[in-house]
Structures are given as C-alpha cells and as structure tokens.
Coordinates of C-alpha atoms and ligand atoms in Angstrom, one line a residue:
Chain C
M1 CA 65.5 9.1 -42.9
V2 CA 63.0 6.5 -41.9
A3 CA 64.4 3.2 -41.0
L4 CA 61.5 0.8 -40.7
E5 CA 62.2 -2.6 -39.1
Q6 CA 59.2 -4.5 -40.6
E7 CA 58.5 -5.1 -44.3
L8 CA 55.3 -3.1 -43.8
P9 CA 55.0 -0.2 -46.3
A10 CA 56.0 3.1 -44.7
G11 CA 52.4 4.3 -45.1
L12 CA 49.5 2.9 -43.2
D13 CA 46.3 1.7 -45.0
L14 CA 43.4 3.5 -43.3
E15 CA 39.8 2.4 -43.9
V16 CA 36.7 4.1 -42.4
H17 CA 33.5 2.2 -42.9
G18 CA 30.1 3.7 -42.2
V19 CA 31.2 5.5 -39.1
S20 CA 28.5 7.5 -37.2
H21 CA 29.2 9.3 -33.9
A22 CA 27.2 11.4 -31.5
F23 CA 27.9 13.3 -28.3
D24 CA 25.6 13.9 -25.4
L25 CA 24.9 17.6 -25.1
H26 CA 22.5 18.6 -22.2
G27 CA 21.1 15.1 -22.1
A28 CA 20.2 15.1 -25.8
P29 CA 22.3 13.2 -28.4
L30 CA 24.3 15.6 -30.8
P31 CA 24.9 13.6 -34.0
V32 CA 28.3 14.6 -35.3
L33 CA 29.3 12.1 -37.9
D34 CA 26.9 10.4 -40.3
A35 CA 27.9 7.3 -42.0
V36 CA 31.3 8.6 -43.0
G37 CA 33.3 6.2 -45.2
L38 CA 36.7 6.9 -46.6
R39 CA 39.9 5.2 -47.4
A40 CA 43.5 6.5 -47.4
K41 CA 45.8 4.1 -49.1
P42 CA 49.4 3.8 -48.1
G43 CA 51.4 6.9 -48.8
E44 CA 48.3 8.9 -49.7
F45 CA 47.8 12.5 -48.6
V46 CA 44.1 13.2 -47.9
A47 CA 42.8 16.6 -46.9
L48 CA 39.6 17.0 -45.1
L49 CA 37.6 20.2 -45.7
G50 CA 34.5 21.2 -43.9
P51 CA 32.7 24.0 -42.1
S52 CA 33.7 24.7 -38.5
G53 CA 32.1 22.4 -36.0
C54 CA 31.0 19.8 -38.5
G55 CA 33.0 16.9 -36.8
K56 CA 36.4 16.8 -38.5
S57 CA 38.3 16.8 -35.1
T58 CA 35.9 14.1 -33.9
L59 CA 36.7 11.9 -36.9
L60 CA 40.4 12.3 -36.1
R61 CA 40.0 11.3 -32.5
L62 CA 38.3 8.2 -33.7
V63 CA 41.1 7.4 -36.2
A64 CA 43.7 8.0 -33.4
G65 CA 41.9 5.5 -31.3
L66 CA 41.1 7.9 -28.4
E67 CA 37.4 7.0 -28.6
P68 CA 35.5 4.1 -30.2
P69 CA 32.9 5.1 -32.8
R70 CA 29.3 4.5 -31.9
E71 CA 28.7 2.9 -35.2
G72 CA 31.0 1.7 -38.0
R73 CA 34.4 0.3 -38.2
I74 CA 37.9 1.9 -38.6
L75 CA 40.6 -0.3 -39.8
A76 CA 44.4 0.2 -39.9
D77 CA 46.1 -2.2 -42.3
G78 CA 42.8 -4.3 -42.2
R79 CA 42.9 -4.6 -38.4
P80 CA 40.3 -2.8 -36.3
I81 CA 41.6 0.2 -34.3
T82 CA 41.1 -0.5 -30.6
G83 CA 43.2 2.2 -29.0
P84 CA 45.9 4.7 -29.6
H85 CA 49.2 3.5 -31.1
P86 CA 52.4 5.5 -31.8
S87 CA 52.3 4.5 -35.4
R88 CA 49.3 6.8 -35.8
V89 CA 50.3 10.2 -34.5
V90 CA 48.1 13.2 -34.1
V91 CA 49.0 16.8 -34.3
F92 CA 46.0 18.3 -32.4
Q93 CA 44.4 21.6 -33.3
D94 CA 45.7 23.1 -30.0
P95 CA 49.4 22.5 -29.6
T96 CA 49.0 21.6 -25.8
L97 CA 52.8 21.4 -25.1
Y98 CA 53.5 20.3 -21.5
P99 CA 54.3 23.6 -19.7
W100 CA 56.7 21.9 -17.3
R101 CA 58.9 20.5 -20.0
T102 CA 61.3 22.4 -22.2
V103 CA 60.7 22.4 -26.0
W104 CA 63.3 19.7 -26.4
D105 CA 61.7 17.5 -23.7
N106 CA 58.3 18.1 -25.1
V107 CA 59.5 17.0 -28.6
A108 CA 61.1 13.9 -27.0
L109 CA 57.9 12.9 -25.3
G110 CA 56.9 10.1 -27.6
L111 CA 60.4 8.6 -27.6
E112 CA 60.5 8.7 -23.9
A113 CA 57.1 7.2 -23.5
Q114 CA 58.1 4.3 -25.8
G115 CA 61.5 3.9 -24.0
V116 CA 63.7 4.5 -27.0
L117 CA 64.8 8.1 -26.2
R118 CA 68.4 7.1 -25.5
Q119 CA 69.0 5.5 -28.9
R120 CA 67.3 8.3 -30.9
R121 CA 68.2 11.5 -29.1
N122 CA 69.4 12.9 -32.5
R123 CA 66.0 12.4 -33.9
V124 CA 64.8 15.2 -31.5
D125 CA 67.4 17.6 -32.6
E126 CA 66.6 16.8 -36.3
A127 CA 62.9 17.4 -35.8
L128 CA 63.6 20.7 -34.0
R129 CA 65.8 21.8 -36.9
L130 CA 63.2 20.9 -39.4
V131 CA 60.6 23.1 -37.8
G132 CA 63.1 25.9 -37.3
L133 CA 63.2 25.7 -33.5
D134 CA 66.7 24.5 -32.9
G135 CA 67.4 27.7 -31.1
F136 CA 64.6 27.2 -28.7
A137 CA 65.4 23.7 -27.4
K138 CA 65.9 24.9 -23.8
A139 CA 62.9 27.3 -23.8
Y140 CA 59.7 26.6 -21.9
P141 CA 56.4 26.6 -23.8
H142 CA 55.3 29.9 -22.1
Q143 CA 58.3 31.6 -23.8
L144 CA 57.1 30.5 -27.3
S145 CA 54.7 32.4 -29.7
G146 CA 51.5 30.6 -30.8
G147 CA 53.1 29.6 -34.2
M148 CA 56.2 28.4 -32.5
A149 CA 54.2 26.2 -30.2
Q150 CA 52.4 24.8 -33.2
R151 CA 55.7 24.0 -34.9
A152 CA 56.9 22.3 -31.7
A153 CA 53.8 20.2 -31.7
L154 CA 54.6 19.2 -35.3
A155 CA 58.1 18.2 -34.3
R156 CA 56.7 16.2 -31.4
A157 CA 54.7 14.2 -33.8
L158 CA 57.4 13.8 -36.5
V159 CA 60.1 12.3 -34.2
N160 CA 58.0 9.1 -33.8
D161 CA 58.3 8.1 -37.5
P162 CA 54.5 7.8 -37.8
R163 CA 53.0 5.6 -40.5
L164 CA 49.9 7.7 -40.4
L165 CA 50.3 11.4 -39.6
V166 CA 47.0 13.0 -38.6
L167 CA 47.2 16.8 -38.8
D168 CA 44.4 18.9 -37.3
E169 CA 44.8 22.4 -38.7
P170 CA 48.5 22.3 -37.6
L171 CA 49.4 25.6 -39.4
G172 CA 46.4 27.6 -38.3
K173 CA 48.3 30.0 -36.1
L174 CA 51.2 30.6 -38.4
D175 CA 51.8 33.8 -40.3
S176 CA 51.3 33.4 -44.2
L177 CA 55.0 33.2 -44.9
T178 CA 55.9 30.6 -42.3
R179 CA 52.8 28.8 -43.3
I180 CA 53.8 28.5 -46.9
Q181 CA 57.2 27.3 -45.8
M182 CA 55.8 24.8 -43.4
Q183 CA 53.4 23.4 -46.1
G184 CA 56.4 22.8 -48.3
E185 CA 58.3 21.2 -45.5
I186 CA 55.4 18.9 -44.6
V187 CA 54.9 17.9 -48.2
A188 CA 58.6 17.3 -48.8
L189 CA 58.8 15.2 -45.6
W190 CA 55.7 13.2 -46.6
R191 CA 57.2 12.5 -50.0
R192 CA 60.4 11.4 -48.5
A193 CA 59.1 9.3 -45.7
G194 CA 56.1 7.8 -47.4
F195 CA 53.7 7.9 -44.5
T196 CA 50.0 8.3 -45.1
T197 CA 48.7 11.7 -44.1
L198 CA 45.3 13.0 -43.1
L199 CA 45.1 16.8 -42.9
V200 CA 42.2 18.9 -41.7
T201 CA 42.2 22.4 -42.8
H202 CA 39.9 25.3 -43.2
D203 CA 42.0 26.6 -46.1
V204 CA 40.8 25.4 -49.5
E205 CA 44.2 26.5 -51.1
E206 CA 46.3 24.6 -48.5
A207 CA 44.3 21.5 -49.1
L208 CA 44.8 21.7 -52.9
L209 CA 48.4 22.6 -52.7
M210 CA 49.3 19.7 -50.3
A211 CA 46.9 16.8 -50.8
T212 CA 46.5 14.1 -53.4
R213 CA 42.8 14.0 -52.6
V214 CA 40.5 16.4 -50.9
I215 CA 37.3 15.2 -49.1
V216 CA 34.6 17.8 -48.5
F217 CA 32.3 17.5 -45.6
S218 CA 28.8 18.8 -45.1
E219 CA 27.5 20.8 -42.1
R220 CA 27.1 18.9 -38.9
P221 CA 26.4 16.0 -38.7
A222 CA 29.3 15.5 -41.2
R223 CA 28.6 13.5 -44.3
I224 CA 31.0 13.2 -47.2
K225 CA 29.8 15.7 -49.8
A226 CA 32.4 15.3 -52.5
E227 CA 35.8 14.1 -53.3
I228 CA 38.3 16.0 -55.4
V229 CA 41.3 14.2 -56.8
V230 CA 44.2 16.6 -57.2
D231 CA 46.4 14.9 -59.7
R232 CA 49.1 17.4 -60.1
P233 CA 52.9 17.0 -59.6
Y234 CA 54.8 18.6 -56.8
P235 CA 56.0 21.3 -56.1
R236 CA 52.6 22.9 -56.8
H237 CA 52.0 26.5 -57.5
R238 CA 48.9 28.3 -56.4
D239 CA 48.3 30.0 -59.7
D240 CA 48.3 26.7 -61.5
P241 CA 45.1 26.9 -63.6
V242 CA 44.0 23.3 -62.7
L243 CA 44.3 24.3 -58.9
V244 CA 42.4 27.5 -59.6
E245 CA 39.7 25.6 -61.2
L246 CA 39.5 23.1 -58.4
R247 CA 39.4 25.8 -55.9
H248 CA 36.3 27.3 -57.4
K249 CA 34.7 23.9 -57.3
A250 CA 35.6 23.3 -53.7
L251 CA 34.4 26.7 -52.6
E252 CA 31.1 26.0 -54.4
L253 CA 30.7 22.7 -52.6
L254 CA 31.4 24.6 -49.3
G255 CA 28.6 27.0 -50.3
L256 CA 30.9 30.0 -51.0
A257 CA 30.5 30.1 -54.8
G258 CA 30.7 33.9 -55.3
S259 CA 33.7 34.4 -52.9
W260 CA 36.6 34.1 -55.2
Chain I
M1 CA 77.9 86.7 -5.0
S2 CA 78.2 83.9 -2.4
S3 CA 74.9 82.4 -3.4
L4 CA 76.3 82.2 -7.0
D5 CA 79.4 80.4 -5.7
D6 CA 77.2 78.0 -3.7
A7 CA 75.3 77.2 -7.0
A8 CA 78.5 76.5 -8.8
V9 CA 79.6 74.2 -6.1
L10 CA 76.3 72.4 -6.2
T11 CA 76.3 72.0 -10.0
G12 CA 80.0 70.8 -9.7
E13 CA 78.9 68.2 -7.1
R14 CA 76.1 67.1 -9.3
N15 CA 78.3 66.8 -12.3
R16 CA 80.8 64.7 -10.5
S17 CA 78.3 62.4 -8.9
P18 CA 77.9 59.7 -11.6
T19 CA 81.6 58.8 -11.5
A20 CA 82.4 59.4 -7.9
P21 CA 81.1 56.9 -5.3
R22 CA 77.9 58.1 -4.0
L23 CA 77.8 58.3 -0.2
W24 CA 75.4 55.7 1.3
L25 CA 73.4 58.2 3.5
G26 CA 71.0 55.4 4.5
G27 CA 73.9 53.4 5.8
L28 CA 75.3 56.3 7.8
A29 CA 71.9 56.9 9.3
A30 CA 71.5 53.2 10.3
S31 CA 75.0 53.2 11.7
A32 CA 74.3 56.4 13.7
A33 CA 71.0 54.8 14.9
W34 CA 72.7 51.7 16.1
L35 CA 75.4 53.7 17.9
A36 CA 72.8 55.8 19.6
A37 CA 71.1 52.5 20.9
A38 CA 74.5 51.3 22.1
A39 CA 75.2 54.5 23.9
L40 CA 71.8 54.7 25.5
T41 CA 72.1 51.1 26.7
A42 CA 75.5 51.5 28.1
L43 CA 75.3 54.9 29.6
W44 CA 71.7 55.3 30.9
P45 CA 71.7 54.0 34.5
E46 CA 69.3 51.2 35.1
G47 CA 66.9 50.8 38.1
E48 CA 67.6 47.1 38.5
E49 CA 71.0 45.6 37.5
W50 CA 70.8 43.4 34.4
V51 CA 73.8 41.2 34.1
R52 CA 74.3 41.4 30.4
T53 CA 73.8 45.1 29.7
G54 CA 77.4 45.7 28.9
E55 CA 77.5 42.8 26.5
F56 CA 74.3 43.9 24.8
A57 CA 75.6 47.4 24.4
S58 CA 78.8 46.1 22.8
L59 CA 76.7 44.0 20.4
L60 CA 74.8 47.1 19.3
A61 CA 78.1 49.0 18.9
V62 CA 79.5 46.1 16.8
V63 CA 76.5 46.4 14.5
A64 CA 77.0 50.2 14.2
G65 CA 80.7 49.6 13.5
A66 CA 80.0 47.1 10.8
L67 CA 77.5 49.4 9.1
A68 CA 79.9 52.3 9.2
F69 CA 82.6 50.0 7.8
A70 CA 80.2 49.0 5.1
V71 CA 79.4 52.6 3.9
P72 CA 82.5 53.2 1.9
L73 CA 82.8 49.7 0.8
L74 CA 79.2 49.0 -0.3
R75 CA 80.1 48.9 -4.0
L76 CA 82.5 46.1 -3.4
F77 CA 79.8 43.8 -2.0
G78 CA 78.1 43.4 -5.3
A79 CA 74.5 42.1 -5.1
A80 CA 74.7 41.6 -1.3
G81 CA 75.6 45.3 -1.1
E82 CA 72.5 46.2 -3.1
R83 CA 70.4 44.2 -0.7
L84 CA 72.0 45.9 2.2
R85 CA 71.4 49.3 0.6
A86 CA 67.6 48.3 0.2
A87 CA 67.5 47.2 3.9
A88 CA 68.8 50.6 5.3
P89 CA 65.3 51.9 6.3
W90 CA 64.7 48.6 8.1
L91 CA 68.0 48.8 9.9
V92 CA 67.2 52.3 11.1
V93 CA 63.8 51.3 12.3
L94 CA 65.1 48.2 14.0
A95 CA 67.7 50.3 15.9
L96 CA 64.9 52.8 16.9
G97 CA 62.8 49.7 18.1
V98 CA 65.7 48.5 20.2
I99 CA 65.9 52.0 21.8
G100 CA 62.2 52.0 22.5
W101 CA 62.3 48.5 24.0
E102 CA 65.2 49.6 26.2
L103 CA 63.5 52.7 27.4
V104 CA 60.1 51.1 28.3
T105 CA 61.7 48.1 30.0
A106 CA 65.2 48.5 31.6
K107 CA 65.6 52.2 31.6
L108 CA 62.2 53.8 32.5
D109 CA 60.6 50.7 34.0
L110 CA 57.2 51.6 32.3
L111 CA 56.1 48.0 31.8
P112 CA 55.0 45.6 34.5
R113 CA 58.2 44.0 35.8
P114 CA 58.2 40.2 35.5
F115 CA 56.2 39.9 32.2
F116 CA 58.3 42.2 30.0
A117 CA 62.1 41.6 29.7
P118 CA 64.6 44.0 28.2
P119 CA 66.7 42.9 25.3
Q120 CA 69.7 42.3 27.5
A121 CA 67.8 39.6 29.4
L122 CA 67.2 37.8 26.2
L123 CA 70.9 38.0 25.4
E124 CA 71.5 36.6 28.9
V125 CA 69.2 33.7 28.1
Y126 CA 71.0 33.0 24.8
L127 CA 74.5 33.2 26.4
D128 CA 73.7 31.1 29.4
E129 CA 71.1 28.7 28.1
W130 CA 72.2 28.1 24.6
P131 CA 72.9 24.3 25.0
R132 CA 69.4 23.7 26.2
L133 CA 67.8 25.9 23.6
L134 CA 69.8 24.1 20.9
E135 CA 68.7 20.7 22.3
C136 CA 65.1 21.8 22.3
T137 CA 65.4 23.2 18.7
V138 CA 66.9 19.8 17.5
A139 CA 64.2 17.9 19.3
S140 CA 61.4 20.0 17.8
L141 CA 63.0 19.7 14.4
Q142 CA 63.3 16.0 14.6
L143 CA 59.7 15.6 15.6
L144 CA 58.4 18.1 13.0
L145 CA 60.4 16.8 10.0
L146 CA 59.6 13.2 10.7
G147 CA 55.9 13.9 11.1
Y148 CA 55.9 16.3 8.2
G149 CA 57.8 13.9 6.0
I150 CA 55.5 11.1 6.7
G151 CA 52.4 13.2 6.2
A152 CA 53.6 14.8 3.0
F153 CA 54.6 11.4 1.5
V154 CA 51.4 9.6 2.5
G155 CA 49.3 12.5 1.5
F156 CA 50.9 12.9 -1.8
V157 CA 50.5 9.2 -2.6
T158 CA 46.9 9.1 -1.4
G159 CA 46.1 12.3 -3.3
V160 CA 47.4 10.8 -6.6
S161 CA 45.7 7.5 -6.0
I162 CA 42.3 9.2 -5.4
G163 CA 42.8 11.5 -8.4
W164 CA 43.8 8.5 -10.6
S165 CA 41.7 5.6 -9.5
R166 CA 37.9 5.6 -9.2
A167 CA 38.0 2.6 -6.8
V168 CA 40.4 4.3 -4.4
G169 CA 38.4 7.4 -4.6
Y170 CA 35.3 5.6 -3.8
W171 CA 36.7 4.3 -0.5
V172 CA 38.9 7.1 0.6
H173 CA 36.8 10.2 -0.3
P174 CA 34.1 9.8 2.2
V175 CA 36.7 9.2 5.0
L176 CA 38.6 12.2 3.9
R177 CA 35.4 14.3 3.9
L178 CA 34.6 13.3 7.4
I179 CA 38.0 13.5 9.0
G180 CA 39.7 16.2 6.9
P181 CA 38.0 19.2 8.4
L182 CA 38.7 18.1 12.0
P183 CA 41.7 19.9 13.4
A184 CA 44.4 17.3 14.1
T185 CA 44.7 18.5 17.6
A186 CA 41.2 17.2 18.3
W187 CA 42.8 13.7 18.2
L188 CA 45.3 14.6 20.9
P189 CA 43.6 12.9 23.9
I190 CA 43.0 9.8 22.0
A191 CA 46.4 9.7 20.3
F192 CA 48.2 10.1 23.6
F193 CA 46.8 6.9 25.1
A194 CA 46.5 4.9 21.8
F195 CA 50.1 5.3 20.9
P196 CA 53.0 3.8 23.0
S197 CA 54.6 7.1 23.7
S198 CA 53.5 10.8 23.5
W199 CA 56.4 11.3 21.0
S200 CA 55.0 8.7 18.5
A201 CA 51.5 10.1 19.1
S202 CA 52.9 13.5 18.1
V203 CA 54.5 12.1 14.9
F204 CA 51.1 10.7 14.1
L205 CA 49.3 14.0 14.7
I206 CA 51.8 16.1 12.8
A207 CA 51.6 13.6 9.9
L208 CA 47.9 13.8 10.0
A209 CA 47.8 17.6 10.1
T210 CA 50.1 17.7 7.1
G211 CA 48.7 14.8 5.3
V212 CA 45.1 16.0 5.0
P213 CA 45.8 19.3 3.0
V214 CA 48.5 17.6 1.0
T215 CA 46.0 14.9 0.0
I216 CA 43.2 17.2 -0.9
L217 CA 45.4 19.5 -2.9
T218 CA 47.3 16.8 -4.8
W219 CA 44.0 15.1 -5.5
S220 CA 42.5 18.3 -6.9
G221 CA 45.6 18.9 -8.9
V222 CA 45.4 15.5 -10.5
A223 CA 41.7 15.7 -11.1
G224 CA 42.2 19.1 -12.8
V225 CA 44.8 18.0 -15.3
N226 CA 43.9 19.0 -18.8
P227 CA 42.5 15.8 -20.5
A228 CA 44.3 16.8 -23.7
Y229 CA 47.6 16.1 -21.9
Y230 CA 46.6 12.5 -21.6
D231 CA 45.3 12.3 -25.1
I232 CA 48.7 13.5 -26.5
A233 CA 50.7 11.0 -24.3
R234 CA 48.3 8.1 -25.2
T235 CA 48.7 8.8 -28.9
L236 CA 52.4 8.8 -28.5
G237 CA 52.4 5.4 -26.9
A238 CA 52.5 6.1 -23.3
S239 CA 51.7 3.4 -20.7
S240 CA 49.4 4.2 -17.6
R241 CA 52.5 4.4 -15.5
F242 CA 54.0 7.1 -17.8
L243 CA 50.6 8.9 -17.6
V244 CA 50.6 9.0 -13.8
L245 CA 54.4 9.7 -13.2
K246 CA 55.2 11.9 -16.3
V247 CA 51.9 13.6 -17.0
A248 CA 49.5 13.7 -14.0
V249 CA 52.2 14.3 -11.3
P250 CA 54.1 17.1 -12.9
A251 CA 50.9 18.8 -14.0
A252 CA 49.6 18.6 -10.5
M253 CA 52.8 19.9 -8.9
P254 CA 51.7 23.5 -8.4
H255 CA 48.7 22.3 -6.4
V256 CA 50.8 19.8 -4.4
F257 CA 53.0 22.7 -3.3
V258 CA 50.0 24.7 -2.1
G259 CA 49.1 21.6 -0.1
L260 CA 52.7 21.4 1.3
F261 CA 52.5 25.0 2.4
M262 CA 49.2 24.5 4.1
G263 CA 50.5 21.3 5.7
L264 CA 53.7 23.0 7.0
G265 CA 51.6 25.7 8.7
A266 CA 49.3 23.1 10.3
S267 CA 52.3 21.0 11.4
F268 CA 53.9 24.0 13.2
A269 CA 50.5 24.5 15.2
V270 CA 50.4 20.8 16.1
L271 CA 54.0 20.5 17.0
V272 CA 53.7 23.4 19.6
V273 CA 50.5 21.9 21.1
A274 CA 51.9 18.4 21.2
E275 CA 55.0 19.6 22.9
M276 CA 53.1 21.7 25.4
M277 CA 50.6 18.9 26.2
G278 CA 52.8 15.7 26.4
V279 CA 56.1 15.6 24.8
K280 CA 58.9 16.4 27.4
A281 CA 61.2 18.2 25.0
G282 CA 61.3 20.7 22.2
L283 CA 60.7 24.5 22.0
G284 CA 57.0 24.2 22.8
W285 CA 57.8 22.4 26.0
Y286 CA 60.5 24.9 26.8
L287 CA 57.9 27.7 26.4
Q288 CA 55.6 26.0 28.8
W289 CA 58.3 25.3 31.2
A290 CA 59.6 28.9 31.1
Q291 CA 56.1 30.2 31.8
G292 CA 55.7 27.8 34.7
W293 CA 58.8 29.3 36.3
A294 CA 57.9 32.8 35.3
A295 CA 61.1 33.0 33.3
Y296 CA 59.6 35.4 30.9
A297 CA 62.9 36.3 29.2
N298 CA 63.4 32.6 28.5
M299 CA 60.0 32.5 26.9
Y300 CA 60.7 35.4 24.6
A301 CA 64.1 34.0 23.7
A302 CA 62.4 30.6 22.8
L303 CA 59.6 32.3 20.9
L304 CA 62.2 34.1 18.7
V305 CA 64.1 30.9 18.0
M306 CA 60.8 29.4 17.1
A307 CA 59.9 32.2 14.7
L308 CA 63.3 31.8 13.1
V309 CA 63.0 28.1 12.7
C310 CA 59.5 28.2 11.1
S311 CA 60.4 31.0 8.8
S312 CA 63.5 29.2 7.6
L313 CA 61.5 26.0 6.9
V314 CA 58.9 28.0 4.9
T315 CA 61.8 29.7 3.1
L316 CA 63.4 26.3 2.4
L317 CA 60.0 25.1 1.0
F318 CA 59.8 28.2 -1.2
K319 CA 63.3 27.4 -2.5
A320 CA 62.4 23.9 -3.4
R321 CA 59.3 25.1 -5.2
D322 CA 61.1 27.7 -7.1
R323 CA 63.6 25.0 -8.3
L324 CA 60.9 22.4 -9.2
L325 CA 58.5 24.8 -10.7
A326 CA 60.9 27.1 -12.5
W327 CA 58.7 26.6 -15.6
Q328 CA 55.8 28.5 -14.0
K329 CA 55.7 32.2 -14.8
G330 CA 54.7 34.7 -12.2
L331 CA 55.8 32.8 -9.2
L332 CA 55.4 34.6 -5.8
K333 CA 58.8 35.5 -4.4
W334 CA 59.2 34.9 -0.6
Ligands
LIG401 N1 33.4 16.0 -25.9 C1 32.4 16.6 -26.5 N2 31.2 16.6 -25.9 C2 30.1 17.2 -26.6 N3 30.1 17.7 -27.8 C3 31.3 17.7 -28.5 C4 32.5 17.2 -27.8 N4 33.5 17.3 -28.7 C5 32.9 17.8 -29.9 N5 31.6 18.1 -29.6 C6 30.7 18.7 -30.6 O1 30.9 18.0 -31.8 C7 30.8 18.9 -32.9 C8 32.0 18.7 -33.8 O2 33.2 19.0 -33.1 P1 34.6 19.0 -33.9 O3 35.6 19.4 -32.9 O4 34.7 17.6 -34.5 O5 34.4 20.0 -35.0 P2 35.4 20.4 -36.2 O6 34.8 20.0 -37.5 O7 36.8 20.0 -35.9 O8 35.3 22.0 -36.1 P3 36.5 23.0 -36.3 O9 36.8 23.1 -37.7 O10 36.0 24.3 -35.8 O11 37.7 22.6 -35.5 C9 30.8 20.4 -32.3 O12 29.4 20.8 -32.5 C10 31.0 20.2 -30.9 O13 30.2 21.0 -30.1
LIG402 MG1 38.5 20.8 -35.2

C-alpha cells in the first residue's frame, strides 16, 4: 500500500536528546518539558502516557517541527529537525478540519499542498474508506459528529504516507466500540506500512494494546518517569494476563495504584 | 332542522377540502383590491387633467386580472405559486396604498401641488422619458461598478497583505487609521481638481469608499484565522503561497463579505453625491436636474429606479455570498 521511492526504511528514526521547553505565561516562564530524551526506532510504536497538562502535546509540536525546542536536539534519521515536513504527520488533539472544505477536500489537503493530488486521488478515497467515512465525502465538517471529525482528521494524515505518524489522542472523542475498531485499524495499518508511530493517550489500556513501548511522563514539567516494554504479539487482547499486570504497573506509576 | 342541515354541509365541506383545491382567498382579496384601485383611478373625476390616468388604470386592472387568473391555477405554479400565496397580504396592502396615494394626490388634492405627484405622473415619466432614465441608469452602473470593483480588489489585496505581512502592516496600518474613518466624500473638492475629469475623480472616490471597509474587514479576517489551521497545513507540507491562498483567504472570506457589503453601501452614497456635485450623468445627476426644474414626478421616478438598482446589487452580492460561503451554517437570507 505504501510505495516509497527512496531506499529509506518505511519508518523514520526519531531521537529526542535532552529537550527542555518552557512557555511564557503572564511574564513568568512556565517550564513544560524537563530534559526529555527518547528514541523511536524505525517502525516502532511508542505511546506517551502522562497526566493532563504535563507537556505531551508540546513535545509533539516540537517533533513536528512547528516550534524549535529551547534546549536540546531532535533528530529525524540523524538530521536535526528544522521545520515541518510531510514525512512527519501530526493528528492533533483537536481535529480542526477546514470548515470551508468538504470532508474529501479536507482529506486531500496534504496531497494538494504537495502538488501530487492529481496522481493520488484514489488515496483519498482509500483513506476515507479506511476510517469509514466514504459516505460522507461531500459533507461539510459542521455536518459531522465529533468522532467523525476525528476520523476525518486521521484520514487526512494517512493519505500522506507518513514515515512518522504522530497521534495526539486521536480517538478521544470516539464511542468505545468505534474506538476499539479504530485501534485495530491503526495497528493493522502501522504493521502493514511500517511507519514509526508516536501516540499520546490518556488511556492506559489503549497504550498497552497498541504500542510496543510505553513511556510514562511525570507531572509538569514533564520528565520521563518510566518506560514499559510491551513485548506481546498482535492482535492483543485486553484480558491478556501480561497486559493486566502491565496496566497495574502503569497506573501505579501515574499515581493511581488503587484504582483498578 | 335547517341549522342541522347547515352543520352537515359544513362538515361535508371540511371532509372534502384536503383533496379538492382550496380556494385562494388571499388572491381573490388582492385581485379585488387591485380592481378597486383601477376603478377608482379610472372613474373618479380628477381636478386637474393627468395625461396617463387611463393607462395607469389599465395597468392596475391588468394586475387585478392576472391575480384573478392565478387564483384557480396557483397549484400549477409550484414554488413560485407558494411565494405568490405568501405575498397575498402585501399585494392587498400595496393596492390599498395605491388607492390612498391616488386619493390624496390626484383625486382629492390634499397634498401641496407641485411637490407630490400622483402615480399616473410617474407612469407618464416612465413612458415618455425611459430612454433618458435608461441612459442615466447605465451611466450610474458603469461608474459604480468600476469604482466598486477597483476598491474591492485593492481593498482585498491590501487587507490580505496587512494581515499576512508584518512589514506591510507597519507601513499601511497608520495610514489606514488616519484616513479610514474619514468619509470618502470629504475628499470630493480635492479629488475634483486633482483628477483630470470629475468622472475619474468619482471612480477614485467610490473605490476609496469601498476599499476602506473591505481592507479593514479582510485584514481582521486574516488576522483572526485559527493558528491551528496553519499548523495543520504546514505539517502537511504547505508553502507560504498555499497558506495565504488556500488557508488564510478562505478562512477570512466571511469577514471579507461583511466588508464588501459595507463597501457597497458606502459606494451608493458616494455615487449619488458625486453625480450631484460634478458628474454630468447618472441617476444622481438626474435627481438634481429634476429638482432644478421642479419636475417632481421625474424625481420620484428616478428615486424608485435608484432604489431598485441598489436593492438588486445587494441581492446579487447576497447571492454570490450564498454560493461562496455555502459551507457556513445559519446564513442570513436576504
Ligand atoms: N502556547 C502556549 N503558551 C503558554 N502556555 C502553553 C502553551 N501551550 C501549552 N502551554 C502550557 O503548557 C502545558 C503543557 O501543555 P500540553 O498541551 O503540552 O499538555 P498535554 O500534556 O498535552 O495535556 P493534555 O493531556 O491535557 O492534552 C500546559 O500547562 C499549558 O498551559
Ligand atoms: Mg495534549
């Protein structure tokens, strides 16, 4: 399904070295990331878990190249990231579809921006079918439900054949059934296409079901608290005793030991 | 016994009504009202002889006849028929208005004579003067559309540039702040001697009156674009050109249209003033000329044409907006 021109591996090699970042809030610096270091090897699926407001989305913005980090280096295939590139595609927390474009045109955005839409029109239809929105190609975003908008945003990212797919709680607004289905679709797609995936989620179970590695962040400013390797074959089952064990461990790390 | 019979007839009527074509009572009333207006115009003797009273009465009678004709056929007209049905109260009131107008002017002579003309006087103007009115309308439209087009284009480009480029904003913003609030007509004396002709001066003034609101609203639209829209396009490989043309501009479009509407209103005002003050053509000039000759009927006739022209242009702009901004929900219908 992915036809790559170069001999580069399908997945991007992402390295984050000692990245610290801060925002100015009411004149005072608000430290958000504190010496974060991580690596996602080509084809890995890394999940980022952490409390709300700790700085996960901020890290993703830096990885996308939308902002430079105040300290530290971020490398893609060994080269520093200086700006956004369509090989690193982000599905933002908020779907933010363009209200003046139909769903089809929204999904086609990346191909149009790169000037390859004419050759790859069928990719748009494919992506829409994958997220189950083929019947809504001509609808406008205000005619979609919140979950449908999120799925459209996912399709908009997938048509670009990314080498690094960055997902910021892409399934947050979905009902539990669609959510389980989309988790399966994303994992299947990732295994087929071989891109590197970075997934931010609040859902411990989701992280364990999908990722090969789960990185747990502390409260703001985010530091890496622990790393959990999930060495289980796919498709995974939520009642797999190993996963249940890991879930307890992760919840404990997040300070919710008694919850489950 | 007879009251019982009546009741049966009534219920019978009611049972029949869903299938049988309902009588359009509003249409009948409207037709009757127009017929009454025609009769009153034709039969009530007038103090002073108006030349076109007969023609005017016939016109009213034609409207009455058309309405009467439409009553049984309304259902065949489809959507247009529905609109006609909804307009029935207006049609009645219009006819009553014509009757009132006839009475206070031609028939009873209640209003001071030269200033208030009866409707047949307006008809006389249209029948005798139409080539000149048409010429004036065309002249006005040419001036207006040229000035408006230039103003809207320049305003749009300026607005996008200010909203996009800090450097352009640095230079243009102070100028806009100083000049923007000034009514374009204040430039009239200067413009009329600075430009080679009063016509080109008027084009400039109309463009200015249009350009200022279009610039400001376009700018505010571009400045207010959700920054996440840019983030998304940038991560998908968009160039700056794409960000301007495919993100900033469409996102700002609702604001741009507000500016275009404001500019259109301002351009009407400047057009009329410019035609009255210097341009020797157009409906504004005609108004001025008619007033000079105390030809009040001509004045009203021109005013009515002007109202129709302005209203049509606004309608046209609304239509364009509805097409371009079909994606917006809850659009105001004009
Ligand atoms: N542009 C900004 N200016 C100032 N502060 C910001 C900005 N963006 C984010 N922050 C702050 O940085 C902190 C981390 O934000 P971030 O969006 O990265 O959190 P998060 O981990 O993604 O949270 P959540 O899981 O709730 O999405 C927050 O406290 C937020 O207030
Ligand atoms: Mg977030």
